[in-house]
């Protein structure tokens, strides 16, 4: 159940973003990538949670810990308990885009004993003008109890202040839910329940027959995809992996009543915005002529320099990190920050389409747009996305044998060169890497005379961290060959194994292929400047 609300600033407000490198401002306003003020859902969640605790204590409404756990949740519990009660908060964005709504003001600090200003205490801060309206929403379980829904909405109505510097008169707000005030609370609750449509999915779903679809993914909010952490700093992945999308789709359909055994048959590829960049792609460090830098694929061009200019590897990133989100752990008793609990998450904002493939039980996916949630901090205004599906149509300019012949004609000097170009990370079934050329050969579905070509191979390896949302367990780190790696062999009798090579492209190699890992294209088409 989605509940829309608006927040009007009765007084100016500061959303407390400390320090801006490019501004001489001590306390700034949080803005999005387009420079517009934004209030993150995590801020609303924290305020609403504290308000709910205060009201339940004042009204003696029973076990507040159980209530808070039920609606504000613990990460990773949903798929185990199958309750899906946790409230989801969207970010609040401007109701109407307008210019010059952020202004600047100065302040000083007073020594109350001496009744004089504290030396060097002059500071300045940004604020959003009074009268500005923000729109947002919360999402609750369709089966929520009427009285619990009424209590949560009443708490939302009593969200009176937001942001910092409240003691200086900033941050007073007024909330309207579905365009109505708190006087219409009962009417709002009744209307929400009356308008609630019972969402029934097609029960005619095949457990045996699978269908392939193309999907289109659009991010509606910033997304946080944990790659690894260093202390309290969380690095973000530069790609939305198939395993992430698969988990989100399983959660969506499990919440809708589809059996888990059916959903585990889903296979999803990574979300891409074009061809996967390959590690064999290099470009000159400097511009060669008026046309700029020159690109070379080092499977074809094996020299270290081009016209005496060093060749450097191109970026392999699919998505770029666009910002950082800071948060702190709060002590609910002292209302102050806990020591050593300042967190910094990298996040990505990307509003173009991403595409991929999915293999699903027949009858599961419909011609409609689904709303899913990806990554971390999903209940706090991050990770909302839409995904739609269409019948799969394979688009391929050249067939496998034609691609092999074209690559070898480009190389000229040598023949029978076969490249295995990784379009996604490949999970290795080994505990250590000692000879990647020999270990990769063990994964191939055929045995023949073949020689590893180290000069034309460009391989990156790493460890993969993960979390199993079905069993609520952290996965053991796994060894991977990274997306974009190029593994090259000389295979004199490759024509005898064309069917096996086609099978590799269709089915992939390595572990957890159903999660989008191990996708391989053989002898990708390589353009040359």
Short mmCIF file of C-alpha atoms in Angstrom, two decimals:
data_model
loop_
_atom_site.label_atom_id
_atom_site.label_comp_id
_atom_site.label_asym_id
_atom_site.label_seq_id
_atom_site.Cartn_x
_atom_site.Cartn_y
_atom_site.Cartn_z
CA UNK A 1 0.00 0.00 0.00
CA UNK A 2 1.50 3.28 -1.12
CA UNK A 3 0.61 6.41 0.89
CA UNK A 4 1.50 9.80 -0.58
CA UNK A 5 2.16 12.81 1.60
CA UNK A 6 3.49 16.35 1.31
CA UNK A 7 5.69 18.37 3.65
CA UNK A 8 5.39 22.16 3.70
CA UNK A 9 8.11 24.24 5.36
CA UNK A 10 6.41 26.60 7.82
CA UNK A 11 9.80 28.12 8.66
CA UNK A 12 13.13 27.97 6.77
CA UNK A 13 14.86 24.59 7.10
CA UNK A 14 18.41 23.28 6.99
CA UNK A 15 18.97 19.61 6.14
CA UNK A 16 22.45 19.69 7.66
CA UNK A 17 25.00 18.66 5.05
CA UNK A 18 28.31 19.62 6.64
CA UNK A 19 31.11 21.13 4.62
CA UNK A 20 31.22 21.72 0.86
CA UNK A 21 34.60 21.74 -0.82
CA UNK A 22 33.52 24.19 -3.50
CA UNK A 23 31.58 26.52 -1.18
CA UNK A 24 32.53 28.73 1.74
CA UNK A 25 29.66 27.33 3.79
CA UNK A 26 29.88 25.75 7.22
CA UNK A 27 26.51 23.97 7.13
CA UNK A 28 24.94 23.31 3.75
CA UNK A 29 21.67 21.94 2.43
CA UNK A 30 21.52 18.41 1.04
CA UNK A 31 21.03 18.46 -2.73
CA UNK A 32 20.70 15.84 -5.47
CA UNK A 33 22.92 15.50 -8.55
CA UNK A 34 20.91 18.22 -10.31
CA UNK A 35 21.39 20.73 -7.50
CA UNK A 36 17.83 20.55 -6.15
CA UNK A 37 17.17 20.26 -2.39
CA UNK A 38 16.31 16.74 -1.26
CA UNK A 39 15.28 15.15 2.03
CA UNK A 40 16.39 11.54 2.24
CA UNK A 41 13.91 8.90 3.37
CA UNK A 42 16.34 7.71 6.06
CA UNK A 43 15.89 11.08 7.80
CA UNK A 44 12.10 10.71 7.83
CA UNK A 45 12.42 7.12 9.03
CA UNK A 46 14.55 8.15 12.01
CA UNK A 47 12.18 10.93 13.06
CA UNK A 48 9.06 8.77 12.65
CA UNK A 49 10.67 5.93 14.60
CA UNK A 50 11.46 8.21 17.56
CA UNK A 51 7.96 9.72 17.42
CA UNK A 52 6.38 6.25 17.48
CA UNK A 53 8.50 5.24 20.50
CA UNK A 54 7.53 8.41 22.39
CA UNK A 55 3.80 8.00 21.67
CA UNK A 56 3.71 4.30 22.58
CA UNK A 57 5.48 5.04 25.87
CA UNK A 58 3.09 7.89 26.66
CA UNK A 59 -0.02 5.84 25.80
CA UNK A 60 1.21 2.56 27.38
CA UNK A 61 0.55 0.64 24.17
CA UNK A 62 2.51 -2.48 25.05
CA UNK A 63 5.84 -3.88 23.86
CA UNK A 64 7.41 -1.08 21.86
CA UNK A 65 10.47 -3.18 20.90
CA UNK A 66 8.28 -5.70 19.07
CA UNK A 67 6.37 -2.91 17.33
CA UNK A 68 9.56 -1.13 16.23
CA UNK A 69 11.09 -4.37 14.98
CA UNK A 70 7.90 -5.17 13.06
CA UNK A 71 7.58 -1.88 11.20
CA UNK A 72 11.13 -0.47 11.16
CA UNK A 73 12.74 -3.85 10.82
CA UNK A 74 16.02 -5.68 10.93
CA UNK A 75 17.97 -6.11 7.72
CA UNK A 76 17.61 -9.51 6.06
CA UNK A 77 14.62 -10.76 8.07
CA UNK A 78 11.84 -10.39 5.50
CA UNK A 79 12.37 -13.54 3.44
CA UNK A 80 12.77 -15.70 6.53
CA UNK A 81 9.71 -14.55 8.45
CA UNK A 82 7.69 -13.77 5.30
CA UNK A 83 5.93 -10.89 7.05
CA UNK A 84 7.07 -7.99 4.85
CA UNK A 85 5.80 -5.50 7.43
CA UNK A 86 8.72 -3.07 7.30
CA UNK A 87 7.75 0.45 6.22
CA UNK A 88 9.53 1.74 3.14
CA UNK A 89 10.31 5.48 2.94
CA UNK A 90 10.89 7.35 -0.31
CA UNK A 91 13.06 10.44 -0.63
CA UNK A 92 11.23 13.76 -0.52
CA UNK A 93 11.66 15.86 -3.65
CA UNK A 94 10.46 19.32 -4.61
CA UNK A 95 6.78 19.54 -5.47
CA UNK A 96 7.55 22.30 -7.94
CA UNK A 97 10.98 23.03 -9.38
CA UNK A 98 11.97 26.64 -8.80
CA UNK A 99 15.14 28.69 -8.62
CA UNK A 100 16.66 30.62 -5.74
CA UNK A 101 14.98 28.67 -2.93
CA UNK A 102 18.30 28.13 -1.12
CA UNK A 103 19.64 31.16 0.75
CA UNK A 104 22.47 31.87 3.17
CA UNK A 105 22.48 33.21 6.72
CA UNK A 106 25.11 33.94 9.39
CA UNK A 107 25.10 33.07 13.08
CA UNK A 108 27.25 33.44 16.19
CA UNK A 109 27.66 31.55 19.45
CA UNK A 110 27.16 33.18 22.84
CA UNK A 111 29.09 32.50 26.04
CA UNK A 112 26.18 32.39 28.49
CA UNK A 113 28.34 33.01 31.53
CA UNK A 114 30.08 36.08 30.16
CA UNK A 115 27.14 37.11 27.96
CA UNK A 116 29.50 37.83 25.10
CA UNK A 117 30.17 36.21 21.77
CA UNK A 118 32.54 33.25 21.71
CA UNK A 119 35.76 34.22 19.85
CA UNK A 120 35.93 32.96 16.25
CA UNK A 121 32.37 31.63 16.49
CA UNK A 122 30.93 33.31 13.40
CA UNK A 123 29.51 30.68 11.05
CA UNK A 124 27.19 30.61 8.08
CA UNK A 125 24.63 28.11 6.89
CA UNK A 126 22.30 27.50 3.99
CA UNK A 127 18.56 27.11 4.39
CA UNK A 128 15.55 26.33 2.24
CA UNK A 129 12.95 29.08 2.08
CA UNK A 130 9.73 28.82 4.07
CA UNK A 131 6.72 27.79 1.98
CA UNK A 132 8.66 25.22 -0.05
CA UNK A 133 6.72 21.97 -0.49
CA UNK A 134 8.26 18.50 -0.77
CA UNK A 135 6.45 15.34 -1.89
CA UNK A 136 7.15 11.79 -0.78
CA UNK A 137 5.54 8.49 0.09
CA UNK A 138 5.65 5.56 2.48
CA UNK A 139 4.79 1.98 1.60
CA UNK A 140 3.26 -0.47 4.07
CA UNK A 141 2.07 -4.05 3.84
CA UNK A 142 -1.40 -4.40 2.30
CA UNK A 143 -2.50 -6.57 5.23
CA UNK A 144 -1.58 -4.04 7.93
CA UNK A 145 -4.01 -3.84 10.86
CA UNK A 146 -6.33 -0.83 10.69
CA UNK A 147 -5.40 0.46 14.16
CA UNK A 148 -1.68 0.07 13.48
CA UNK A 149 -2.07 1.98 10.20
CA UNK A 150 -3.97 4.71 12.03
CA UNK A 151 -1.23 4.97 14.67
CA UNK A 152 1.58 5.18 12.08
CA UNK A 153 -0.21 7.90 10.10
CA UNK A 154 -0.91 9.84 13.30
CA UNK A 155 2.82 9.72 14.10
CA UNK A 156 3.58 10.96 10.59
CA UNK A 157 1.18 13.88 11.06
CA UNK A 158 3.06 14.80 14.26
CA UNK A 159 6.35 15.11 12.42
CA UNK A 160 6.66 18.80 13.34
CA UNK A 161 10.35 19.58 12.82
CA UNK A 162 13.10 18.42 10.49
CA UNK A 163 16.78 19.15 9.96
CA UNK A 164 19.31 21.04 12.04
CA UNK A 165 19.43 24.33 13.92
CA UNK A 166 15.91 23.83 15.28
CA UNK A 167 16.78 25.86 18.40
CA UNK A 168 17.30 28.85 16.07
CA UNK A 169 13.75 28.62 14.74
CA UNK A 170 14.47 26.48 11.69
CA UNK A 171 12.79 23.33 10.48
CA UNK A 172 9.10 23.64 11.43
CA UNK A 173 6.95 21.70 8.94
CA UNK A 174 3.34 20.74 8.26
CA UNK A 175 2.33 17.32 6.92
CA UNK A 176 -0.62 16.53 4.66
CA UNK A 177 -1.42 12.90 3.83
CA UNK A 178 -3.27 12.29 0.55
CA UNK A 179 -3.90 16.06 0.55
CA UNK A 180 -5.72 15.99 3.92
CA UNK A 181 -4.91 17.19 7.45
CA UNK A 182 -4.92 15.18 10.69
CA UNK A 183 -8.59 16.10 11.25
CA UNK A 184 -9.40 13.72 8.39
CA UNK A 185 -7.30 10.84 9.78
CA UNK A 186 -10.16 8.33 10.01
CA UNK A 187 -11.35 9.26 6.53
CA UNK A 188 -7.81 8.77 5.15
CA UNK A 189 -7.50 5.32 6.76
CA UNK A 190 -10.93 4.20 5.52
CA UNK A 191 -10.25 5.43 1.97
CA UNK A 192 -6.88 3.68 1.83
CA UNK A 193 -8.43 0.38 2.86
CA UNK A 194 -11.41 0.76 0.53
CA UNK A 195 -9.22 1.61 -2.44
CA UNK A 196 -6.85 -1.25 -1.77
CA UNK A 197 -7.03 -3.65 -4.67
CA UNK A 198 -6.34 -7.28 -4.02
CA UNK A 199 -3.32 -7.97 -6.19
CA UNK A 200 -3.62 -11.47 -7.59
CA UNK A 201 -0.99 -12.78 -9.95
CA UNK A 202 -1.70 -15.34 -12.62
CA UNK A 203 -1.73 -18.72 -10.88
CA UNK A 204 -1.15 -20.52 -14.20
CA UNK A 205 2.63 -20.64 -13.76
CA UNK A 206 4.63 -23.54 -15.13
CA UNK A 207 7.16 -25.17 -12.81
CA UNK A 208 8.85 -26.96 -15.70
CA UNK A 209 8.72 -24.75 -18.81
CA UNK A 210 10.94 -21.65 -18.91
CA UNK A 211 10.70 -18.59 -21.15
CA UNK A 212 13.40 -16.06 -22.04
CA UNK A 213 12.70 -12.32 -21.90
CA UNK A 214 14.56 -9.07 -22.42
CA UNK A 215 14.25 -6.60 -19.57
CA UNK A 216 14.58 -2.83 -19.28
CA UNK A 217 15.63 -1.41 -15.92
CA UNK A 218 15.25 2.23 -14.84
CA UNK A 219 16.59 3.58 -11.54
CA UNK A 220 14.18 5.95 -9.79
CA UNK A 221 16.41 6.66 -6.79
CA UNK A 222 20.14 6.57 -6.00
CA UNK A 223 21.40 3.04 -5.43
CA UNK A 224 23.96 1.61 -2.98
CA UNK A 225 25.53 -1.71 -4.03
CA UNK A 226 28.13 -2.85 -1.53
CA UNK A 227 31.35 -4.07 -3.09
CA UNK A 228 33.47 -4.13 0.06
CA UNK A 229 33.95 -2.09 3.20
CA UNK A 230 36.96 -0.55 4.88
CA UNK A 231 35.95 0.22 8.43
CA UNK A 232 32.78 2.30 8.15
CA UNK A 233 33.44 3.26 4.52
CA UNK A 234 31.39 1.24 2.01
CA UNK A 235 32.60 1.00 -1.59
CA UNK A 236 29.93 0.69 -4.27
CA UNK A 237 29.95 -1.72 -7.22
CA UNK A 238 30.05 -0.18 -10.69
CA UNK A 239 27.44 -2.58 -12.10
CA UNK A 240 24.03 -3.98 -11.17
CA UNK A 241 24.71 -7.70 -11.20
CA UNK A 242 22.20 -10.34 -12.20
CA UNK A 243 22.32 -11.80 -8.68
CA UNK A 244 21.12 -8.45 -7.26
CA UNK A 245 18.20 -8.30 -9.71
CA UNK A 246 17.35 -11.95 -9.13
CA UNK A 247 17.13 -11.39 -5.39
CA UNK A 248 14.89 -8.35 -5.89
CA UNK A 249 12.55 -10.27 -8.22
CA UNK A 250 12.38 -13.23 -5.83
CA UNK A 251 11.45 -10.86 -3.02
CA UNK A 252 8.77 -9.16 -5.14
CA UNK A 253 7.03 -12.37 -6.22
CA UNK A 254 7.47 -14.12 -2.87
CA UNK A 255 5.68 -11.18 -1.28
CA UNK A 256 2.89 -11.72 -3.83
CA UNK A 257 2.40 -15.34 -2.81
CA UNK A 258 4.44 -17.25 -5.42
CA UNK A 259 6.20 -20.34 -4.04
CA UNK A 260 9.93 -20.06 -3.43
CA UNK A 261 10.74 -23.31 -5.28
CA UNK A 262 9.24 -21.78 -8.44
CA UNK A 263 11.15 -18.52 -8.06
CA UNK A 264 14.51 -20.21 -7.55
CA UNK A 265 14.44 -21.15 -11.26
CA UNK A 266 14.87 -17.50 -12.26
CA UNK A 267 18.07 -16.72 -14.19
CA UNK A 268 19.00 -13.05 -14.65
CA UNK A 269 21.89 -11.39 -16.50
CA UNK A 270 23.72 -8.20 -15.49
CA UNK A 271 22.11 -4.84 -16.32
CA UNK A 272 24.14 -3.16 -19.07
CA UNK A 273 24.05 0.11 -21.00
CA UNK A 274 25.75 -1.28 -24.10
CA UNK A 275 28.63 -3.63 -24.87
CA UNK A 276 30.78 -4.80 -21.96
CA UNK A 277 34.15 -2.95 -21.96
CA UNK A 278 37.01 -5.41 -22.40
CA UNK A 279 40.34 -5.33 -20.60
CA UNK A 280 42.10 -5.63 -23.96
CA UNK A 281 40.90 -2.15 -24.97
CA UNK A 282 43.68 0.44 -24.69
CA UNK A 283 44.06 4.04 -25.82
CA UNK A 284 46.96 6.43 -26.22
CA UNK A 285 47.88 8.43 -23.13
CA UNK A 286 47.88 11.66 -25.15
CA UNK A 287 46.14 12.89 -28.26
CA UNK A 288 47.82 11.66 -31.43
CA UNK A 289 46.47 14.32 -33.76
CA UNK A 290 43.48 16.61 -34.18
CA UNK A 291 41.18 13.58 -33.99
CA UNK A 292 42.21 12.98 -30.38
CA UNK A 293 43.33 9.79 -28.68
CA UNK A 294 43.58 6.55 -30.62
CA UNK A 295 42.07 3.28 -29.34
CA UNK A 296 43.65 -0.12 -29.92
CA UNK A 297 42.58 -3.62 -28.97
CA UNK A 298 45.70 -5.45 -27.82
CA UNK A 299 44.44 -8.83 -28.92
CA UNK A 300 45.02 -7.46 -32.43
CA UNK A 301 47.67 -4.79 -31.81
CA UNK A 302 50.22 -6.19 -29.34
CA UNK A 303 52.71 -3.28 -29.22
CA UNK A 304 53.13 -1.24 -26.02
CA UNK A 305 53.14 2.09 -27.85
CA UNK A 306 51.45 3.69 -30.83
CA UNK A 307 53.49 6.31 -32.68
CA UNK A 308 55.79 6.53 -29.64
CA UNK A 309 52.86 7.30 -27.32
CA UNK A 310 52.19 4.91 -24.44
CA UNK A 311 48.99 2.85 -24.55
CA UNK A 312 46.88 2.79 -21.36
CA UNK A 313 43.95 0.56 -20.49
CA UNK A 314 40.49 2.07 -20.83
CA UNK A 315 38.02 2.12 -17.94
CA UNK A 316 36.03 -1.07 -17.38
CA UNK A 317 33.26 0.61 -15.37
CA UNK A 318 29.62 0.30 -16.45
CA UNK A 319 28.29 2.88 -13.95
CA UNK A 320 30.16 5.68 -12.20
CA UNK A 321 30.03 6.63 -8.52
CA UNK A 322 28.20 9.96 -8.26
CA UNK A 323 28.20 10.77 -4.54
CA UNK A 324 28.49 9.76 -0.90
CA UNK A 325 25.84 9.41 1.79
CA UNK A 326 26.84 9.98 5.42
CA UNK A 327 24.91 8.60 8.39
CA UNK A 328 25.46 8.21 12.12
CA UNK A 329 24.33 5.71 14.73
CA UNK A 330 22.16 7.33 17.39
CA UNK A 331 21.73 6.39 21.06
CA UNK A 332 17.94 6.43 21.59
CA UNK A 333 18.35 7.09 25.33
CA UNK A 334 20.77 10.02 25.24
CA UNK A 335 19.59 11.31 21.82
CA UNK A 336 23.24 11.71 20.81
CA UNK A 337 25.58 10.11 18.29
CA UNK A 338 27.28 6.86 19.25
CA UNK A 339 31.07 6.81 19.20
CA UNK A 340 32.75 5.43 16.04
CA UNK A 341 29.43 5.06 14.23
CA UNK A 342 29.85 7.51 11.36
CA UNK A 343 29.11 5.65 8.11
CA UNK A 344 29.98 6.67 4.56
CA UNK A 345 28.27 4.93 1.61
CA UNK A 346 29.16 5.54 -2.02
CA UNK A 347 26.09 5.66 -4.24
CA UNK A 348 25.17 5.80 -7.93
CA UNK A 349 22.61 7.95 -9.71
CA UNK A 350 21.87 6.82 -13.26
CA UNK A 351 18.65 7.63 -15.07
CA UNK A 352 19.18 6.09 -18.52
CA UNK A 353 17.88 2.64 -19.39
CA UNK A 354 19.80 -0.53 -18.54
CA UNK A 355 19.06 -3.77 -20.35
CA UNK A 356 19.57 -7.50 -19.92
CA UNK A 357 17.99 -10.94 -20.17
CA UNK A 358 15.97 -13.11 -17.81
CA UNK A 359 14.89 -16.76 -17.96
CA UNK A 360 11.70 -17.30 -15.93
CA UNK A 361 8.94 -19.90 -15.38
CA UNK A 362 6.28 -19.60 -18.08
CA UNK A 363 3.39 -17.39 -17.00
CA UNK A 364 5.27 -15.58 -14.22
CA UNK A 365 6.16 -12.32 -16.01
CA UNK A 366 3.56 -10.02 -17.55
CA UNK A 367 3.64 -7.10 -19.95
CA UNK A 368 3.70 -4.47 -17.19
CA UNK A 369 6.12 -2.35 -15.20
CA UNK A 370 7.18 -3.80 -11.85
CA UNK A 371 8.58 -1.74 -8.95
CA UNK A 372 11.54 -3.43 -7.25
CA UNK A 373 14.15 -2.36 -4.69
CA UNK A 374 17.89 -2.95 -5.03
CA UNK A 375 20.96 -2.73 -2.82
CA UNK A 376 21.37 -1.34 0.69
CA UNK A 377 19.25 1.17 2.65
CA UNK A 378 16.17 0.20 0.62
CA UNK A 379 13.77 1.36 3.33
CA UNK A 380 15.52 4.75 3.58
CA UNK A 381 15.04 6.24 0.14
CA UNK A 382 17.60 4.27 -1.88
CA UNK A 383 17.30 1.56 -4.52
CA UNK A 384 13.85 2.06 -6.04
CA UNK A 385 13.70 0.94 -9.68
CA UNK A 386 11.22 -0.16 -12.32
CA UNK A 387 11.68 -3.20 -14.53
CA UNK A 388 9.64 -4.24 -17.56
CA UNK A 389 9.84 -7.34 -19.75
CA UNK A 390 9.45 -8.09 -23.44
CA UNK A 391 9.82 -11.29 -25.53
CA UNK A 392 13.49 -12.04 -26.12
CA UNK A 393 14.90 -11.43 -29.59
CA UNK A 394 18.50 -12.40 -30.13
CA UNK A 395 20.42 -9.70 -31.98
CA UNK A 396 23.73 -10.80 -33.42
CA UNK A 397 25.54 -9.23 -36.36
CA UNK A 398 27.90 -12.13 -37.03
CA UNK A 399 27.66 -15.82 -36.22
CA UNK A 400 30.29 -17.49 -34.05
CA UNK A 401 32.38 -18.93 -36.89
CA UNK A 402 32.28 -15.60 -38.74
CA UNK A 403 33.51 -13.76 -35.63
CA UNK A 404 36.39 -16.21 -35.21
CA UNK A 405 37.43 -15.82 -38.85
CA UNK A 406 37.15 -12.03 -38.68
CA UNK A 407 39.35 -11.82 -35.57
CA UNK A 408 42.02 -14.04 -37.08
CA UNK A 409 42.00 -12.00 -40.29
CA UNK A 410 42.56 -8.86 -38.17
CA UNK A 411 45.48 -10.49 -36.35
CA UNK A 412 46.99 -11.62 -39.70
CA UNK A 413 50.26 -13.09 -38.42
CA UNK A 414 48.77 -15.96 -36.42
CA UNK A 415 45.76 -18.21 -36.91
CA UNK A 416 43.33 -20.26 -34.84
CA UNK A 417 43.20 -17.62 -32.08
CA UNK A 418 40.12 -17.92 -29.85
CA UNK A 419 39.29 -15.31 -27.18
CA UNK A 420 36.90 -15.95 -24.29
CA UNK A 421 35.58 -12.48 -23.43
CA UNK A 422 33.86 -12.32 -20.02
CA UNK A 423 30.59 -10.37 -20.11
CA UNK A 424 30.11 -10.93 -16.38
CA UNK A 425 32.18 -12.09 -13.42
CA UNK A 426 33.03 -15.80 -13.55
CA UNK A 427 33.02 -17.64 -10.20
CA UNK A 428 35.80 -20.24 -10.04
CA UNK A 429 35.28 -23.62 -8.32
CA UNK A 430 38.79 -23.42 -6.82
CA UNK A 431 40.21 -22.43 -3.43
CA UNK A 432 43.22 -20.70 -4.96
CA UNK A 433 44.53 -19.42 -8.28
CA UNK A 434 47.89 -20.88 -9.30
CA UNK A 435 47.78 -21.00 -13.14
CA UNK A 436 44.78 -19.22 -14.61
CA UNK A 437 45.45 -20.50 -18.14
CA UNK A 438 45.36 -24.15 -17.01
CA UNK A 439 42.52 -23.66 -14.51
CA UNK A 440 40.26 -22.01 -17.10
CA UNK A 441 40.86 -24.96 -19.46
CA UNK A 442 39.43 -27.26 -16.76
CA UNK A 443 36.09 -25.42 -17.05
CA UNK A 444 35.75 -26.02 -20.80
CA UNK A 445 33.37 -28.80 -21.91
CA UNK A 446 35.92 -30.30 -24.32
CA UNK A 447 39.55 -31.40 -24.38
CA UNK A 448 41.88 -30.74 -27.28
CA UNK A 449 45.31 -29.39 -28.06
CA UNK A 450 45.32 -25.71 -27.07
CA UNK A 451 47.98 -23.23 -26.04
CA UNK A 452 47.39 -20.35 -23.63
CA UNK A 453 48.37 -17.02 -25.26
CA UNK A 454 49.56 -14.81 -22.39
CA UNK A 455 50.47 -11.97 -24.78
CA UNK A 456 46.83 -11.60 -25.85
CA UNK A 457 45.23 -12.36 -22.48
CA UNK A 458 44.16 -9.60 -20.08
CA UNK A 459 42.85 -11.05 -16.83
CA UNK A 460 41.70 -9.44 -13.58
CA UNK A 461 40.87 -11.58 -10.54
CA UNK A 462 39.19 -10.71 -7.25
CA UNK A 463 37.12 -12.16 -4.42
CA UNK A 464 33.34 -11.88 -4.37
CA UNK A 465 31.48 -11.09 -1.16
CA UNK A 466 27.78 -11.81 -0.92
CA UNK A 467 24.70 -12.38 1.22
CA UNK A 468 22.08 -15.12 0.80
CA UNK A 469 18.70 -13.43 1.26
CA UNK A 470 16.86 -16.78 1.18
CA UNK A 471 18.82 -18.43 4.02
CA UNK A 472 19.77 -15.18 5.78
CA UNK A 473 23.48 -16.04 5.70
CA UNK A 474 26.64 -14.27 4.63
CA UNK A 475 28.26 -16.16 1.78
CA UNK A 476 31.86 -17.36 1.91
CA UNK A 477 34.11 -15.18 -0.25
CA UNK A 478 34.56 -16.74 -3.70
CA UNK A 479 37.36 -16.38 -6.25
CA UNK A 480 36.32 -14.75 -9.52
CA UNK A 481 37.71 -13.75 -12.88
CA UNK A 482 36.39 -10.22 -13.31
CA UNK A 483 33.99 -8.99 -15.97
CA UNK A 484 35.83 -7.64 -19.02
CA UNK A 485 38.73 -10.09 -18.76
CA UNK A 486 39.99 -11.60 -22.02
CA UNK A 487 41.39 -15.16 -21.98
CA UNK A 488 43.05 -16.20 -25.23
CA UNK A 489 44.11 -19.58 -26.60
CA UNK A 490 45.47 -20.94 -29.84
CA UNK A 491 43.19 -23.88 -30.75
CA UNK A 492 44.27 -25.49 -34.08
CA UNK A 493 41.19 -27.77 -34.33
CA UNK A 494 38.57 -25.32 -33.06
CA UNK A 495 36.21 -26.14 -35.97
CA UNK A 496 35.66 -29.58 -34.45
CA UNK A 497 34.23 -27.93 -31.33
CA UNK A 498 31.97 -25.19 -32.69
CA UNK A 499 28.88 -26.72 -31.04
CA UNK A 500 30.65 -26.82 -27.66
CA UNK A 501 31.75 -23.20 -28.12
CA UNK A 502 28.15 -22.18 -28.92
CA UNK A 503 27.07 -24.01 -25.77
CA UNK A 504 29.52 -21.93 -23.73
CA UNK A 505 27.94 -18.73 -25.08
CA UNK A 506 24.43 -20.01 -24.34
CA UNK A 507 25.03 -21.52 -20.90
CA UNK A 508 28.16 -19.82 -19.56
CA UNK A 509 30.93 -21.27 -17.38
CA UNK A 510 31.70 -21.51 -13.68
CA UNK A 511 29.44 -21.47 -10.63
CA UNK A 512 26.05 -19.78 -10.03
CA UNK A 513 25.32 -19.22 -13.72
CA UNK A 514 21.60 -18.82 -12.87
CA UNK A 515 22.50 -15.59 -11.04
CA UNK A 516 24.05 -14.05 -14.14
CA UNK A 517 27.65 -15.09 -13.51
CA UNK A 518 29.88 -16.74 -16.12
CA UNK A 519 28.45 -15.06 -19.25
CA UNK A 520 30.97 -15.38 -22.10
CA UNK A 521 31.15 -14.14 -25.66
CA UNK A 522 33.71 -15.80 -27.90
CA UNK A 523 35.77 -13.58 -30.23
CA UNK A 524 33.75 -10.39 -29.72
CA UNK A 525 33.77 -7.97 -32.61
CA UNK A 526 36.64 -5.54 -32.14
CA UNK A 527 36.67 -2.13 -33.78
CA UNK A 528 39.93 -0.35 -34.52
CA UNK A 529 40.51 3.42 -34.85
#
